[in-house]
Structure formats: structure tokens, C-alpha cells
Short mmCIF file of C-alpha atoms and ligand atoms in Angstrom, two decimals:
data_model
loop_
_atom_site.label_atom_id
_atom_site.label_comp_id
_atom_site.label_asym_id
_atom_site.label_seq_id
_atom_site.Cartn_x
_atom_site.Cartn_y
_atom_site.Cartn_z
CA MET A 1 0.01 -0.07 0.11
CA ASN A 2 1.40 3.42 -0.95
CA GLN A 3 1.28 6.08 1.56
CA LYS A 4 -0.42 9.58 0.16
CA LEU A 5 2.66 12.05 -0.45
CA ASP A 6 1.99 15.41 2.17
CA ASP A 7 1.32 18.50 0.37
CA SER A 8 4.41 20.21 0.14
CA ALA A 9 6.42 16.80 -1.63
CA LEU A 10 2.99 17.16 -4.41
CA GLU A 11 4.21 21.28 -4.72
CA THR A 12 8.24 19.69 -5.16
CA LEU A 13 7.42 17.45 -7.57
CA PHE A 14 4.16 19.03 -9.50
CA ARG A 15 2.73 22.41 -8.68
CA GLU A 16 5.75 24.55 -7.72
CA ALA A 17 8.37 22.68 -10.10
CA ARG A 18 8.77 24.60 -13.20
CA THR A 19 10.70 24.14 -16.35
CA TYR A 20 14.16 25.93 -16.13
CA ALA A 21 16.39 27.92 -18.64
CA ALA A 22 18.37 30.08 -16.39
CA TRP A 23 20.76 27.76 -13.42
CA GLN A 24 22.62 28.98 -10.48
CA PRO A 25 26.25 28.49 -10.33
CA ARG A 26 25.73 25.65 -8.24
CA PRO A 27 27.34 21.88 -9.22
CA VAL A 28 25.47 18.54 -9.54
CA ALA A 29 27.52 16.20 -7.62
CA ASP A 30 28.20 12.71 -9.60
CA GLN A 31 26.97 11.19 -6.53
CA THR A 32 23.81 13.13 -7.17
CA LEU A 33 23.43 11.32 -10.92
CA ARG A 34 23.49 8.25 -9.62
CA ASP A 35 21.30 8.61 -7.06
CA LEU A 36 19.16 9.75 -9.68
CA TYR A 37 19.65 6.86 -11.82
CA ASP A 38 19.00 4.63 -9.02
CA LEU A 39 15.64 6.14 -8.22
CA LEU A 40 14.05 6.35 -11.52
CA LYS A 41 15.10 2.65 -12.61
CA TRP A 42 12.44 1.25 -10.32
CA ALA A 43 9.94 3.00 -12.36
CA PRO A 44 7.87 0.68 -14.89
CA THR A 45 8.66 -0.23 -18.09
CA SER A 46 6.95 -2.94 -20.61
CA ALA A 47 8.06 -6.29 -19.86
CA ASN A 48 10.61 -4.95 -17.44
CA ALA A 49 12.69 -3.95 -20.74
CA ALA A 50 14.32 -0.47 -19.30
CA PRO A 51 15.25 0.48 -22.83
CA ALA A 52 16.15 4.00 -22.08
CA ARG A 53 19.80 4.52 -21.92
CA PHE A 54 21.43 8.09 -20.69
CA ALA A 55 24.40 10.31 -21.25
CA PHE A 56 24.98 12.82 -18.72
CA LEU A 57 27.27 15.58 -20.11
CA ARG A 58 28.81 17.83 -18.04
CA SER A 59 32.21 18.30 -19.45
CA LYS A 60 32.91 21.41 -21.56
CA GLU A 61 34.39 18.75 -24.41
CA ALA A 62 30.86 17.06 -24.33
CA LYS A 63 29.05 19.85 -24.41
CA GLU A 64 30.90 21.66 -27.56
CA ARG A 65 30.25 18.02 -29.35
CA LEU A 66 26.44 18.61 -28.74
CA ARG A 67 26.49 22.49 -29.83
CA PRO A 68 26.09 21.89 -33.30
CA ALA A 69 22.64 19.49 -32.90
CA LEU A 70 21.02 22.09 -30.75
CA ALA A 71 18.35 24.38 -32.23
CA PRO A 72 19.59 28.08 -32.09
CA GLY A 73 17.22 28.88 -28.82
CA ASN A 74 18.37 26.20 -26.92
CA ILE A 75 22.04 27.00 -27.01
CA GLU A 76 22.57 29.13 -24.15
CA LYS A 77 20.50 27.36 -21.78
CA THR A 78 22.36 24.17 -22.33
CA MET A 79 25.70 25.29 -22.35
CA MET A 80 25.05 27.16 -19.00
CA ALA A 81 23.70 24.24 -17.34
CA PRO A 82 25.78 22.00 -15.03
CA VAL A 83 24.68 19.08 -16.84
CA THR A 84 22.86 18.00 -19.86
CA VAL A 85 21.49 14.39 -20.07
CA ILE A 86 20.89 12.92 -23.27
CA VAL A 87 17.52 10.59 -22.60
CA ALA A 88 17.91 8.09 -25.67
CA TYR A 89 17.23 4.50 -26.12
CA ASP A 90 18.88 1.20 -26.85
CA MET A 91 17.50 -0.38 -30.28
CA LYS A 92 18.70 -3.84 -29.11
CA PHE A 93 17.11 -3.52 -25.61
CA TYR A 94 15.98 -6.88 -25.73
CA ASP A 95 18.97 -8.79 -25.46
CA GLN A 96 18.89 -7.73 -21.72
CA LEU A 97 15.30 -9.65 -21.50
CA PRO A 98 16.54 -12.79 -20.43
CA LYS A 99 18.03 -10.92 -17.30
CA LEU A 100 15.44 -8.35 -16.66
CA PHE A 101 12.14 -10.65 -17.56
CA PRO A 102 13.22 -14.49 -16.96
CA GLN A 103 9.97 -15.49 -16.42
CA SER A 104 9.22 -15.01 -20.21
CA PRO A 105 11.93 -16.59 -22.33
CA GLY A 106 10.73 -16.20 -25.48
CA MET A 107 10.16 -12.49 -25.08
CA LYS A 108 13.80 -11.71 -26.86
CA GLN A 109 13.11 -13.56 -29.56
CA MET A 110 9.65 -12.08 -30.33
CA PHE A 111 11.54 -8.90 -30.55
CA GLU A 112 14.25 -9.77 -32.49
CA SER A 113 11.84 -10.84 -35.17
CA ASN A 114 9.41 -7.53 -34.90
CA PRO A 115 11.24 -4.33 -36.05
CA GLN A 116 8.62 -2.00 -35.44
CA LEU A 117 7.25 -3.49 -32.17
CA VAL A 118 11.42 -2.65 -31.05
CA GLU A 119 10.95 0.93 -32.15
CA VAL A 120 7.44 1.66 -30.61
CA THR A 121 8.38 0.02 -27.47
CA ALA A 122 12.01 1.62 -27.28
CA GLN A 123 10.22 4.95 -27.92
CA ARG A 124 7.16 4.34 -25.71
CA ASN A 125 9.13 3.23 -23.04
CA SER A 126 12.18 5.48 -23.02
CA SER A 127 9.55 8.47 -23.27
CA LEU A 128 8.14 7.09 -19.93
CA GLN A 129 11.84 6.90 -18.35
CA GLY A 130 12.79 10.12 -19.35
CA ALA A 131 9.46 11.52 -17.23
CA TYR A 132 10.57 9.32 -14.58
CA LEU A 133 13.83 11.30 -14.60
CA ILE A 134 11.86 14.32 -14.21
CA LEU A 135 10.15 13.83 -11.56
CA ALA A 136 13.04 11.69 -9.60
CA ALA A 137 15.15 14.91 -10.26
CA ARG A 138 12.72 17.06 -8.73
CA ALA A 139 12.54 14.52 -5.81
CA LEU A 140 16.20 15.12 -5.22
CA GLY A 141 15.80 18.79 -5.01
CA LEU A 142 17.07 19.66 -9.06
CA ASP A 143 15.68 21.16 -11.23
CA CYS A 144 15.02 20.31 -15.03
CA GLY A 145 14.64 21.93 -18.80
CA PRO A 146 13.35 19.10 -21.12
CA MET A 147 14.10 19.75 -25.04
CA SER A 148 13.16 18.42 -28.21
CA GLY A 149 14.53 21.29 -30.17
CA PHE A 150 17.85 19.25 -31.60
CA ASP A 151 18.58 17.83 -34.30
CA ASN A 152 18.31 13.56 -33.62
CA LYS A 153 20.32 12.70 -36.43
CA LYS A 154 23.40 15.14 -36.15
CA LEU A 155 23.55 14.16 -32.43
CA ASP A 156 23.45 10.49 -32.75
CA ALA A 157 26.63 10.92 -35.03
CA ALA A 158 27.81 12.97 -32.43
CA PHE A 159 27.23 10.57 -29.72
CA PHE A 160 26.50 7.06 -30.31
CA ALA A 161 28.09 6.40 -33.68
CA GLY A 162 28.34 2.67 -34.58
CA THR A 163 26.00 1.69 -32.14
CA LYS A 164 22.02 0.76 -31.93
CA ILE A 165 21.44 3.86 -29.74
CA LYS A 166 19.31 6.63 -30.76
CA SER A 167 18.45 9.42 -28.93
CA ASN A 168 14.68 10.79 -27.90
CA PHE A 169 15.05 14.28 -25.83
CA LEU A 170 17.42 16.02 -24.19
CA CYS A 171 16.85 17.23 -20.30
CA ASN A 172 18.93 19.94 -18.51
CA LEU A 173 19.49 19.13 -15.04
CA GLY A 174 20.73 21.87 -12.09
CA TYR A 175 19.59 24.08 -9.50
CA GLY A 176 17.17 26.64 -11.43
CA ASP A 177 17.45 30.35 -11.30
CA ALA A 178 13.64 31.18 -10.56
CA SER A 179 14.55 35.01 -10.76
CA LYS A 180 14.66 34.13 -14.88
CA LEU A 181 11.05 32.41 -15.07
CA HIS A 182 7.96 33.56 -16.81
CA PRO A 183 4.94 33.58 -15.60
CA ARG A 184 3.40 30.41 -15.54
CA ASN A 185 1.23 28.94 -18.33
CA PRO A 186 -2.32 27.64 -17.49
CA ARG A 187 -3.09 23.79 -17.81
CA LEU A 188 -6.33 22.25 -19.46
CA THR A 189 -9.29 21.62 -16.94
CA PHE A 190 -9.78 18.18 -16.27
CA ALA A 191 -13.18 18.74 -18.11
CA GLU A 192 -10.99 19.71 -20.77
CA ALA A 193 -8.62 16.96 -21.19
CA CYS A 194 -10.14 14.01 -19.16
CA ARG A 195 -13.45 11.70 -19.30
CA ILE A 196 -14.57 9.11 -16.84
CA GLU A 197 -16.97 6.32 -18.50
C1 FMN B 1 9.48 16.76 -24.35
C2 FMN B 1 9.73 18.22 -24.10
C3 FMN B 1 10.46 18.99 -24.93
C4 FMN B 1 10.62 20.51 -24.76
N1 FMN B 1 11.21 20.90 -25.63
C5 FMN B 1 11.74 22.59 -25.47
C6 FMN B 1 12.75 22.89 -26.23
O1 FMN B 1 13.19 22.35 -27.52
N2 FMN B 1 12.86 24.41 -25.83
C7 FMN B 1 12.49 24.79 -24.71
O2 FMN B 1 12.88 25.98 -24.46
N3 FMN B 1 11.60 24.44 -24.14
C8 FMN B 1 11.19 23.02 -24.36
N4 FMN B 1 10.53 22.44 -23.54
C9 FMN B 1 9.65 23.11 -22.22
C10 FMN B 1 8.32 23.32 -22.31
O3 FMN B 1 7.66 24.45 -22.96
C11 FMN B 1 7.68 23.28 -20.87
O4 FMN B 1 8.18 22.45 -20.34
C12 FMN B 1 6.30 23.47 -20.52
O5 FMN B 1 5.84 25.18 -21.45
C13 FMN B 1 6.16 23.89 -19.15
O6 FMN B 1 6.70 24.91 -18.53
P1 FMN B 1 6.81 24.94 -16.65
O7 FMN B 1 6.99 23.52 -16.35
O8 FMN B 1 7.30 26.18 -16.43
O9 FMN B 1 5.28 24.85 -16.43
C14 FMN B 1 10.07 21.10 -23.61
C15 FMN B 1 9.47 20.15 -22.90
C16 FMN B 1 9.12 18.69 -23.06
C17 FMN B 1 8.69 17.74 -22.04
#
């Protein structure tokens, strides 16, 4: 049985959490990135396949390698961020299924023979894992700036050449500078976005 989180935790995870484009000059420790992965890895994926792969870029060299792939509007915020995560997925994620989902020995073969299923499973579940990363980061006191404004092909050539790994989206990580936030945009109401049948 889950315990309901208190209001201050819900503020941190959802209501007060914003998307940041400016950062305090405060580094993010390697241990915090390890803690981040060790939280998000527990959230669910289909067949426990966990197709996401995460590249945490913090060095000047890695940021410069990323720069040419970024949309112009995403360059400055990314160069300034203490860390930029590439949320990617491994198109050969099914090689890990004998370890990750041993109760279904036929699963690996099923994916091997169905490239379309591989693609949709990898995209769906790595997107979920990217969302888990955002919430886990917030739970650890970090702020996020997710981005899809970049050239996936260029990025993949720069970071994943010769592998079966493909980028999904990017997420800047750090401690946000709240003084640079614009007023928050509204969200759809329950009536606009949901129905109960
Ligand atoms: C998958 C994804 C891609 C995004 N791509 C970009 C982007 O390329 N550039 C950018 O400035 N913001 C980007 N955003 C940020 C959104 O515009 C922002 O999260 C949204 O407006 C909500 O803002 P708030 O969290 O401050 O309320 C992206 C967000 C997500 C989740």
C-alpha cells in the first residue's frame, strides 16, 4: 500500500516545479546523478525492458560536441546548465530481457523478429523513463529543462556512432534560477482533458 505524499512533496514534484532555462552557479555532484538513476530505474517499463540509456554531459568537451545539434534557442541554456542528459534508447534493448524478464524466455526472440515493435516499445518506454527522470530529479531537489529542439541525427552521429542507441530528448539538470522564470502558463482543466466512463 502506498502512503499518500504530503502537500509539500506534491508542490516539489508538480505544483511548484517549473521548467528552467537559467541556472544557479551550483554544481551537481556525480553521486547525485547516481542517486537519480538509482531512483528512476525502479519505475515501470513494459516487460521490464528498460530501453532508456542516459548520457550525462557535464564536460566542456561534451557540451561543445552537442552544440552543433542544438536548435539556436536551446544553445545558451544548455551551455550554461551544470549537466545535460541525453535520454536515449537502445534498439537492442531486448538483449537484456533474459536477465530483466526471465519469466518469459520467448520475449527476446519476439522482439528480434519484429523491428516495428522494437521501435514503438523503445520510444514509448524511453519517453516514460525520461519522465521518471524529471520527477526523480525534482524529488532529489534538482530542477529540469527538457528539450526536443535539436537534430537527432546529428546528435546520434556525435555521441552514438557505431551503436544501436538513438536519442529521444534532452534534459538540462541543475539548480534553477527562479528569478529568470516567466509567469506560468495555464493547464487544461479536468473537463477539457479527461473523461470518466
Ligand atoms: C519533451 C519536451 C520537449 C521540450 N522542448 C523544449 C525545447 O526544445 N526548448 C525549450 O525552450 N523548451 C522545451 N520544453 C519546455 C516546455 O515548453 C515546458 O516544459 C512547458 O512549457 C511547461 O513549462 P513549466 O514547467 O514552466 O510550467 C520541452 C518540454 C518537454 C517536456
